[in-house]
PDB file of N, CA and C in Angstrom:
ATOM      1  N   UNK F  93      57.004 -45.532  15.747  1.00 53.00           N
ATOM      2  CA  UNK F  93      58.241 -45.465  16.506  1.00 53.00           C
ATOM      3  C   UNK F  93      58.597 -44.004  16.742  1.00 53.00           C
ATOM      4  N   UNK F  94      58.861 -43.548  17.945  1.00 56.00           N
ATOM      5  CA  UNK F  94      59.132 -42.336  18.074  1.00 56.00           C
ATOM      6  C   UNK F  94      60.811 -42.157  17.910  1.00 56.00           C
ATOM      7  N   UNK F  95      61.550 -40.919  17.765  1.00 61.00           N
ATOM      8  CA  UNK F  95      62.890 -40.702  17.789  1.00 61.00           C
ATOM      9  C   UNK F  95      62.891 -39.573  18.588  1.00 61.00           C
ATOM     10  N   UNK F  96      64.032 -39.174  19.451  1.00 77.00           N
ATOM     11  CA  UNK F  96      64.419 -38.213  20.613  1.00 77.00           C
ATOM     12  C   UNK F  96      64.460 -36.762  19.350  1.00 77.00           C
ATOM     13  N   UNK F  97      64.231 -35.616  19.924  1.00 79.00           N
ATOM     14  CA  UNK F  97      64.226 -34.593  18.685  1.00 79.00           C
ATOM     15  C   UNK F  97      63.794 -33.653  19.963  1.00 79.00           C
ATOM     16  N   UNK F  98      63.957 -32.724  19.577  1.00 79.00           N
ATOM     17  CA  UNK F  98      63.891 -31.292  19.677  1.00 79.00           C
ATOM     18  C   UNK F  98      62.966 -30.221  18.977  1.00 79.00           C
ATOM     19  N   UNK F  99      63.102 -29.030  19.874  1.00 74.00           N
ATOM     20  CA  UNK F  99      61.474 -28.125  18.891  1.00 74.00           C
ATOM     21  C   UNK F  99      62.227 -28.062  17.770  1.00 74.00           C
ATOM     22  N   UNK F 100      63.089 -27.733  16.999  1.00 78.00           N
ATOM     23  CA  UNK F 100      63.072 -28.034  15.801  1.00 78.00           C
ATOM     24  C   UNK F 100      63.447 -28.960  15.332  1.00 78.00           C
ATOM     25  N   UNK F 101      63.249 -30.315  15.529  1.00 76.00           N
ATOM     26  CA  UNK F 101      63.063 -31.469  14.761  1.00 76.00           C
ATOM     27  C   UNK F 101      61.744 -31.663  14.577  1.00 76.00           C
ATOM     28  N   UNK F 102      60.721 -31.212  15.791  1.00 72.00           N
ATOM     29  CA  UNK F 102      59.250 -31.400  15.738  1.00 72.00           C
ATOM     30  C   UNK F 102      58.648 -31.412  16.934  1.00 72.00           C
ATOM     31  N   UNK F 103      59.338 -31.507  17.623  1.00 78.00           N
ATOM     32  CA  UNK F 103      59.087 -31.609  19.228  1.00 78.00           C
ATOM     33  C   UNK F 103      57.949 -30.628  19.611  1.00 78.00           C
ATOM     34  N   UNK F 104      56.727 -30.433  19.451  1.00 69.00           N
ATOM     35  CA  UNK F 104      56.313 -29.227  20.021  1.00 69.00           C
ATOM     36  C   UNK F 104      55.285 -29.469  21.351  1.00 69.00           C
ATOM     37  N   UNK F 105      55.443 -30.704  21.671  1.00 76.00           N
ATOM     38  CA  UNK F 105      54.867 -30.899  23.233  1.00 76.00           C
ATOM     39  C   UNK F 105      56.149 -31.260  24.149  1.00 76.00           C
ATOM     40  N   UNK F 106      57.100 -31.085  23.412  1.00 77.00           N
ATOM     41  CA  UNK F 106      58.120 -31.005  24.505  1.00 77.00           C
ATOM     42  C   UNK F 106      58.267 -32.097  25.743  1.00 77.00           C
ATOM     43  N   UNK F 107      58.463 -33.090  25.065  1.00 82.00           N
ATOM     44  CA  UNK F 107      58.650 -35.036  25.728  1.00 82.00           C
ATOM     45  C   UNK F 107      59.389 -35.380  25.051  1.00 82.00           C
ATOM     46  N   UNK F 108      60.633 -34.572  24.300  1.00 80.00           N
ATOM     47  CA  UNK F 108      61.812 -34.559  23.642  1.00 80.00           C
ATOM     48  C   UNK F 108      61.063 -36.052  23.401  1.00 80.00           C
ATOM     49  N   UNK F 109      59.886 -36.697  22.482  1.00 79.00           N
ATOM     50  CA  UNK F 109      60.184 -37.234  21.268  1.00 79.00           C
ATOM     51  C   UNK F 109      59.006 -36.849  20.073  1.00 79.00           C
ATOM     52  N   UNK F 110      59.493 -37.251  18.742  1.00 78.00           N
ATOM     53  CA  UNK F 110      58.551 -37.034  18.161  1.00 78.00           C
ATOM     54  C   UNK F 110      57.250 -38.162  17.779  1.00 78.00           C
ATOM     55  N   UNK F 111      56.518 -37.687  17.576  1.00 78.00           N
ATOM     56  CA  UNK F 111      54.886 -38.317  17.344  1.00 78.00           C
ATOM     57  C   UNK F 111      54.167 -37.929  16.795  1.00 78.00           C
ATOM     58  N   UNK F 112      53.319 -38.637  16.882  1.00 80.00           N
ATOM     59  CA  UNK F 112      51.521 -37.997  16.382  1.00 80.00           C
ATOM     60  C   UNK F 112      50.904 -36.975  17.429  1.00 80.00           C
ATOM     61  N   UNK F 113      51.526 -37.299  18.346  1.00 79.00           N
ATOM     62  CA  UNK F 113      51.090 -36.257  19.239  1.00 79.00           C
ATOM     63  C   UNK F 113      51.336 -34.494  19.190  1.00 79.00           C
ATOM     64  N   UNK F 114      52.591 -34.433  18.917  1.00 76.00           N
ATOM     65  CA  UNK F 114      52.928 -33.514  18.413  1.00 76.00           C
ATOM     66  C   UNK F 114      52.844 -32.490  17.083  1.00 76.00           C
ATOM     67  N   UNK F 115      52.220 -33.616  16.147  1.00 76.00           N
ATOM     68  CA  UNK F 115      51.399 -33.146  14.834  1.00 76.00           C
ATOM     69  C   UNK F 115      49.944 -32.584  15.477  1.00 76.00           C
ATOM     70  N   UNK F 116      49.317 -33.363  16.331  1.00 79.00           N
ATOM     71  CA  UNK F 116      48.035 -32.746  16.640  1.00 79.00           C
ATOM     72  C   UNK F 116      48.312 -31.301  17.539  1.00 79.00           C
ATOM     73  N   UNK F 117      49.343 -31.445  18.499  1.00 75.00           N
ATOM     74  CA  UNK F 117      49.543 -29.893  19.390  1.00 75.00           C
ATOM     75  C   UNK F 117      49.978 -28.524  18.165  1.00 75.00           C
ATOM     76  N   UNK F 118      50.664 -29.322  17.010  1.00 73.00           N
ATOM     77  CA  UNK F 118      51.225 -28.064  16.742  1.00 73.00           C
ATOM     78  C   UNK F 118      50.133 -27.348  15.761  1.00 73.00           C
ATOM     79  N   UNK F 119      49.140 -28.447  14.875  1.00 76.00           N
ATOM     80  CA  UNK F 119      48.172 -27.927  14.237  1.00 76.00           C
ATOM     81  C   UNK F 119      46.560 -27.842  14.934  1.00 76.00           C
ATOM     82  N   UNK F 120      46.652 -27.994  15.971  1.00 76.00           N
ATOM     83  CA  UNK F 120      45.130 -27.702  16.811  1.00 76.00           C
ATOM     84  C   UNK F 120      45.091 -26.324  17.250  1.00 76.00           C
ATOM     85  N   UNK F 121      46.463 -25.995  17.625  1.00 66.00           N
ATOM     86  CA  UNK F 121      46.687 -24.469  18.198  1.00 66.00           C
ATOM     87  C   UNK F 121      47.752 -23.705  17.137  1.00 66.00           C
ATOM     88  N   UNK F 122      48.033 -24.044  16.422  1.00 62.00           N
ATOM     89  CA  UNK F 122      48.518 -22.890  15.862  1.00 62.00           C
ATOM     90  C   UNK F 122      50.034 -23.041  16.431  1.00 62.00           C
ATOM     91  N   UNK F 123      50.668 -24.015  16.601  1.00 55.00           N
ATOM     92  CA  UNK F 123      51.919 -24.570  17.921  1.00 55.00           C
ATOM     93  C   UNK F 123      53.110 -24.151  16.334  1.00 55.00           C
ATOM     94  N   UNK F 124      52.960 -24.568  15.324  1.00 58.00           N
ATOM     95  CA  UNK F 124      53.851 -24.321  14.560  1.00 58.00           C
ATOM     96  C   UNK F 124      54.206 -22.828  13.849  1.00 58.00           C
ATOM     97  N   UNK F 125      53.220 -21.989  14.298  1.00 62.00           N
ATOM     98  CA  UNK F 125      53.685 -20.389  14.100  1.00 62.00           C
ATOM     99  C   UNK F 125      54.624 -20.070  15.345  1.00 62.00           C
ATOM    100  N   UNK F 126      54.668 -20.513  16.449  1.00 60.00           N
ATOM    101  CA  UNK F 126      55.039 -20.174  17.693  1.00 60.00           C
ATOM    102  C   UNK F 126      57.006 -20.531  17.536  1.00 60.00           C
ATOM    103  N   UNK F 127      57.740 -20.083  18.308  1.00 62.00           N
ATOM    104  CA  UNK F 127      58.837 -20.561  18.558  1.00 62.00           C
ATOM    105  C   UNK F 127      60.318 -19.817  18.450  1.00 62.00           C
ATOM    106  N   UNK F 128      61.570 -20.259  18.118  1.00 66.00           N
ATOM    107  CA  UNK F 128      62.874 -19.729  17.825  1.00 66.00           C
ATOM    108  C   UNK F 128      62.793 -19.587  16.155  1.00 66.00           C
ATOM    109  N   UNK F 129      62.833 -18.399  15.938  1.00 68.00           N
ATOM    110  CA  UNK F 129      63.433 -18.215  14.703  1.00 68.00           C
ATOM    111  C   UNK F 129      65.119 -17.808  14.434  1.00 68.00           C
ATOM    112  N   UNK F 130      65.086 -18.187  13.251  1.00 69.00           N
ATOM    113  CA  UNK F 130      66.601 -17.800  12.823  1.00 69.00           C
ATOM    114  C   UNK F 130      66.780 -16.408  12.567  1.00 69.00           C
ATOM    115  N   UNK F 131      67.627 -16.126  13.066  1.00 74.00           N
ATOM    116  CA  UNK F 131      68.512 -14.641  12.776  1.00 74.00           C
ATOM    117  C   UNK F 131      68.940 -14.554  11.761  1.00 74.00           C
ATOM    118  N   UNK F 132      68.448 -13.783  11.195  1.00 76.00           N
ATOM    119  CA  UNK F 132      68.652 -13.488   9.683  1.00 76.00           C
ATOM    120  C   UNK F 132      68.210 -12.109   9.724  1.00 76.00           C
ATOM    121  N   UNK F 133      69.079 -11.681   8.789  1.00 76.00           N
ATOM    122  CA  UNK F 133      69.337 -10.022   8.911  1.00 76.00           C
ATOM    123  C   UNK F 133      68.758  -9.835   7.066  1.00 76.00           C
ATOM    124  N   UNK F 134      68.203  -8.835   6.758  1.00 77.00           N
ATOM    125  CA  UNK F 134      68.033  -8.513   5.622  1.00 77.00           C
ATOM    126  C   UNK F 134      68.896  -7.694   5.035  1.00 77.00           C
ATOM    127  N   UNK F 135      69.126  -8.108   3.766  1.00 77.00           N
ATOM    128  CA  UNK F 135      70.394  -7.649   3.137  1.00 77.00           C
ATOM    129  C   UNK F 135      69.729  -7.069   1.567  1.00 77.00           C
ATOM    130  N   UNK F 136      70.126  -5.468   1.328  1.00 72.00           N
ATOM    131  CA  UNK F 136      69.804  -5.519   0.311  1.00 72.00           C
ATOM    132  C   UNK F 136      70.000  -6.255  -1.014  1.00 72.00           C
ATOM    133  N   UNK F 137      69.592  -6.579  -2.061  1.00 79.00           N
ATOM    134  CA  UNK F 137      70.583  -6.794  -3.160  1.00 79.00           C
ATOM    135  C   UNK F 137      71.324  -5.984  -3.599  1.00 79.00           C
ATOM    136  N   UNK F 138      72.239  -6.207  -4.800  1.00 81.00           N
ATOM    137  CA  UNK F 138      73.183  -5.052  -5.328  1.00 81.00           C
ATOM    138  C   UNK F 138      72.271  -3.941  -5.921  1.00 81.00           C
ATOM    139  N   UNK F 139      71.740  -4.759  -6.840  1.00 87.00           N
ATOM    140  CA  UNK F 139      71.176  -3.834  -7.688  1.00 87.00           C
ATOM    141  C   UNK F 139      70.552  -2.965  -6.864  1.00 87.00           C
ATOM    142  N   UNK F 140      69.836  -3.010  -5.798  1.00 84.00           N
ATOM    143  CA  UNK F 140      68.929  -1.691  -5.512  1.00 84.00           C
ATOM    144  C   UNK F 140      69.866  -0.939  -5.080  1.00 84.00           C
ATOM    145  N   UNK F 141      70.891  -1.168  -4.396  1.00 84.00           N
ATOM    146  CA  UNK F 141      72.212  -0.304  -3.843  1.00 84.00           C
ATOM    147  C   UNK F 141      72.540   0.536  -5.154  1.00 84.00           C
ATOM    148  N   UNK F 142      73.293   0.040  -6.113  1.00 90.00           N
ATOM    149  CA  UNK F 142      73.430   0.727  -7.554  1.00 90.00           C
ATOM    150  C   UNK F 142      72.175   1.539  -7.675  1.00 90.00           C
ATOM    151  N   UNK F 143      71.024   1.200  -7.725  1.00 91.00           N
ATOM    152  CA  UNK F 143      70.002   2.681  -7.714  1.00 91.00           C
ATOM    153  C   UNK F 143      70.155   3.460  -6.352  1.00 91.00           C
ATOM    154  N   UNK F 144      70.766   3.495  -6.068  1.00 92.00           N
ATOM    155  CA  UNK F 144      70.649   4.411  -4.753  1.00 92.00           C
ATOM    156  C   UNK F 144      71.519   4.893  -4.669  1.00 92.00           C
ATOM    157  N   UNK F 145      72.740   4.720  -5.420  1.00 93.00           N
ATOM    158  CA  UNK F 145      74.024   5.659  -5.501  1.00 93.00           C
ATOM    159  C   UNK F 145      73.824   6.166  -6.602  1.00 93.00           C
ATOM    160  N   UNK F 146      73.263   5.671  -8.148  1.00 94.00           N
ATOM    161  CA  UNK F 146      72.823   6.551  -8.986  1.00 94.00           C
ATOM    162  C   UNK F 146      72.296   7.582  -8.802  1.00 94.00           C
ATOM    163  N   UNK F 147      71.211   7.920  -7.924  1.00 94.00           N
ATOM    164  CA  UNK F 147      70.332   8.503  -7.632  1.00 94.00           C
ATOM    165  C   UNK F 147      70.587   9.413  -7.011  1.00 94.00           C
ATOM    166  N   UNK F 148      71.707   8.810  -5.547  1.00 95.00           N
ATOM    167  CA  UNK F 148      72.485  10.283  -4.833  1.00 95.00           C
ATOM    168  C   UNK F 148      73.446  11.020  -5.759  1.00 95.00           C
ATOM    169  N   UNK F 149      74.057  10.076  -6.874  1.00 96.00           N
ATOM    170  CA  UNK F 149      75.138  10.840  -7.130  1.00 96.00           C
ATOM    171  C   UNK F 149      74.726  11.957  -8.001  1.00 96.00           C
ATOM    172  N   UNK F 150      72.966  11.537  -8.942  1.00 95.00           N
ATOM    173  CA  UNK F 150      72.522  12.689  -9.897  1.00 95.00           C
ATOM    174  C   UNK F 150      72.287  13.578  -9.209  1.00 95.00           C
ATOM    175  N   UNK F 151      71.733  13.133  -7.925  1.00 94.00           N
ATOM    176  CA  UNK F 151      71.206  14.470  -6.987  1.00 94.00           C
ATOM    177  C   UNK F 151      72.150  15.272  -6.401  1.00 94.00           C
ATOM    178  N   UNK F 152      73.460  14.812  -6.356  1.00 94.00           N
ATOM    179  CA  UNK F 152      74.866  15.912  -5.923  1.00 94.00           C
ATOM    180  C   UNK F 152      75.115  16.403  -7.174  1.00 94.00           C
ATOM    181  N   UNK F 153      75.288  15.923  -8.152  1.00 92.00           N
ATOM    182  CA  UNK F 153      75.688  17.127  -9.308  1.00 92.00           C
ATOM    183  C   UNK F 153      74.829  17.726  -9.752  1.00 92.00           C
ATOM    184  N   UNK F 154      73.075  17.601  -9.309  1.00 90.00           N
ATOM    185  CA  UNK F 154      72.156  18.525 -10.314  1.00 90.00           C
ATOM    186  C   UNK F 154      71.793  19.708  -8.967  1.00 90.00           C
ATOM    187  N   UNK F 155      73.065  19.434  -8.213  1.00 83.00           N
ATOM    188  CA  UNK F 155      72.581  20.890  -6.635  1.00 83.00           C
ATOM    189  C   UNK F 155      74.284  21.765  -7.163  1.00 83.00           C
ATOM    190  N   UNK F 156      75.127  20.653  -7.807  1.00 73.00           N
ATOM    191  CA  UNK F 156      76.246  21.488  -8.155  1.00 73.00           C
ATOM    192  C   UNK F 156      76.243  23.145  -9.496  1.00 73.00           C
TER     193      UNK F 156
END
């Protein structure tokens, strides 16, 4: 039974439904590296921030 879906539900032959068909397009070619990714921004963690103000702040008082 197919269901109506979208490239990211699975859609990757694009007949807005999903199938078997679409398992074979996306792994015969490589169809599932391809597409919209999410925006996502990289964020440091804290901790490396805390080394990096440690680090400037030894380096301003060892020029003082």
């Amino acid at each position: 039974q197919d269901v109506d879906a979208s490239w990211a539900d699975g859609d990757w032959n694009a007949d807005r439904r999903f199938g078997s068909g679409d398992l074979v397009a996306a792994f015969s070619d490589g169809g599932f590296e391809v597409g919209v990714r999410a925006a996502v921004a990289a964020v440091p963690e804290p901790a490396s921030i805390s080394l990096l103000l440690i680090g400037l702040l030894s380096v301003a008082k060892r020029r003082r």
